[in-house]
Amino acid sequence: MKYVAEIPVRLGSKRVPKKNLRLINGKPMVGYAIEACKGSKYISETYINSEADIMKKLCDDYGVQFYKRKDELAEDHIVQDQFNYDFLLNVETENLVMVNPVSPLVLPEDIDNAIKYYEENQLDCLISVREEKLQSFFDGKPLNFSDQALLPMTQTLKPVQLCAWTVCIWNAKKFIEHYEKHGYAVFVGNYGLYPFDPVRSIKVSTEEDFKLAELYLSAKSANAEVTPEYYE
């Protein structure tokens, strides 16, 4: 089966400005997602999906494709269903693999293992999740334990599954068909929740997240290549 990777990069982040291009351990953060895709055994092409022309130069330097997103698809209210649908109408593939550019700890083998799980379980959609074995509440009510009994040990709890969005996969044909019929398509057909490594699924949404990811990456390597022109 053909797998094309899409790395969605919108430069309008407000919590961490231009976070996808910020240097993290000497490299633009989006560079880690690109390298993970290029190292995958299954991905045939990798695209950066962005409204920003500056990403074209970065794509050329990394040897990946640039998909120019329409400006209206880069606004704050736009979600995955919408920009994925637009991408799939214009890029031919059997399966779309979305790799999150703000999860810089993801590795090629993480992508490959997700694809294997997707194929082995004959899924139409795979969503990466982070599992937490903690006593959890939603809207003030317990989710995975009873508050009218002895407190259960955490190791006996059913884990709460939080969408991590580190790596997600969709059958392209079924995504398009479902979106055109229903107006949404992220959770389409026979979908599976794929437990992802809690460290490698770290998602940079705040300055604190950025510092945490940088600490992990710095511990792995002290000799990252510096490409400051993207940060200026």
mmCIF file of C-alpha atoms in Angstrom, residues 11 14 22 26 45 48 60 76 112 121 131 146 148-149 154 165 200 211 219 226 230:
data_model
loop_
_atom_site.group_PDB
_atom_site.id
_atom_site.type_symbol
_atom_site.label_atom_id
_atom_site.label_comp_id
_atom_site.label_asym_id
_atom_site.label_seq_id
_atom_site.Cartn_x
_atom_site.Cartn_y
_atom_site.Cartn_z
ATOM 1 C CA LEU A 11 2.710 29.584 11.415
ATOM 2 C CA LYS A 14 -0.221 32.377 19.473
ATOM 3 C CA ARG A 22 11.924 27.662 16.434
ATOM 4 C CA GLY A 26 19.934 23.455 17.152
ATOM 5 C CA GLU A 45 6.665 10.874 -0.113
ATOM 6 C CA ILE A 48 4.808 19.965 4.420
ATOM 7 C CA ASP A 60 13.952 22.120 -0.588
ATOM 8 C CA ASP A 76 -7.538 29.626 13.750
ATOM 9 C CA ASP A 112 6.591 2.226 11.069
ATOM 10 C CA ASN A 121 -5.798 -4.628 12.359
ATOM 11 C CA GLU A 131 -2.593 6.192 28.130
ATOM 12 C CA SER A 146 -15.796 4.457 41.859
ATOM 13 C CA GLN A 148 -18.073 5.186 46.605
ATOM 14 C CA ALA A 149 -15.491 2.529 47.471
ATOM 15 C CA THR A 154 -3.366 2.813 40.010
ATOM 16 C CA TRP A 165 -2.138 13.226 17.576
ATOM 17 C CA ARG A 200 7.827 10.578 22.414
ATOM 18 C CA LYS A 211 11.686 23.528 27.418
ATOM 19 C CA ALA A 219 20.184 14.695 26.634
ATOM 20 C CA VAL A 226 22.343 24.633 13.544
ATOM 21 C CA TYR A 230 14.632 29.708 9.531
#
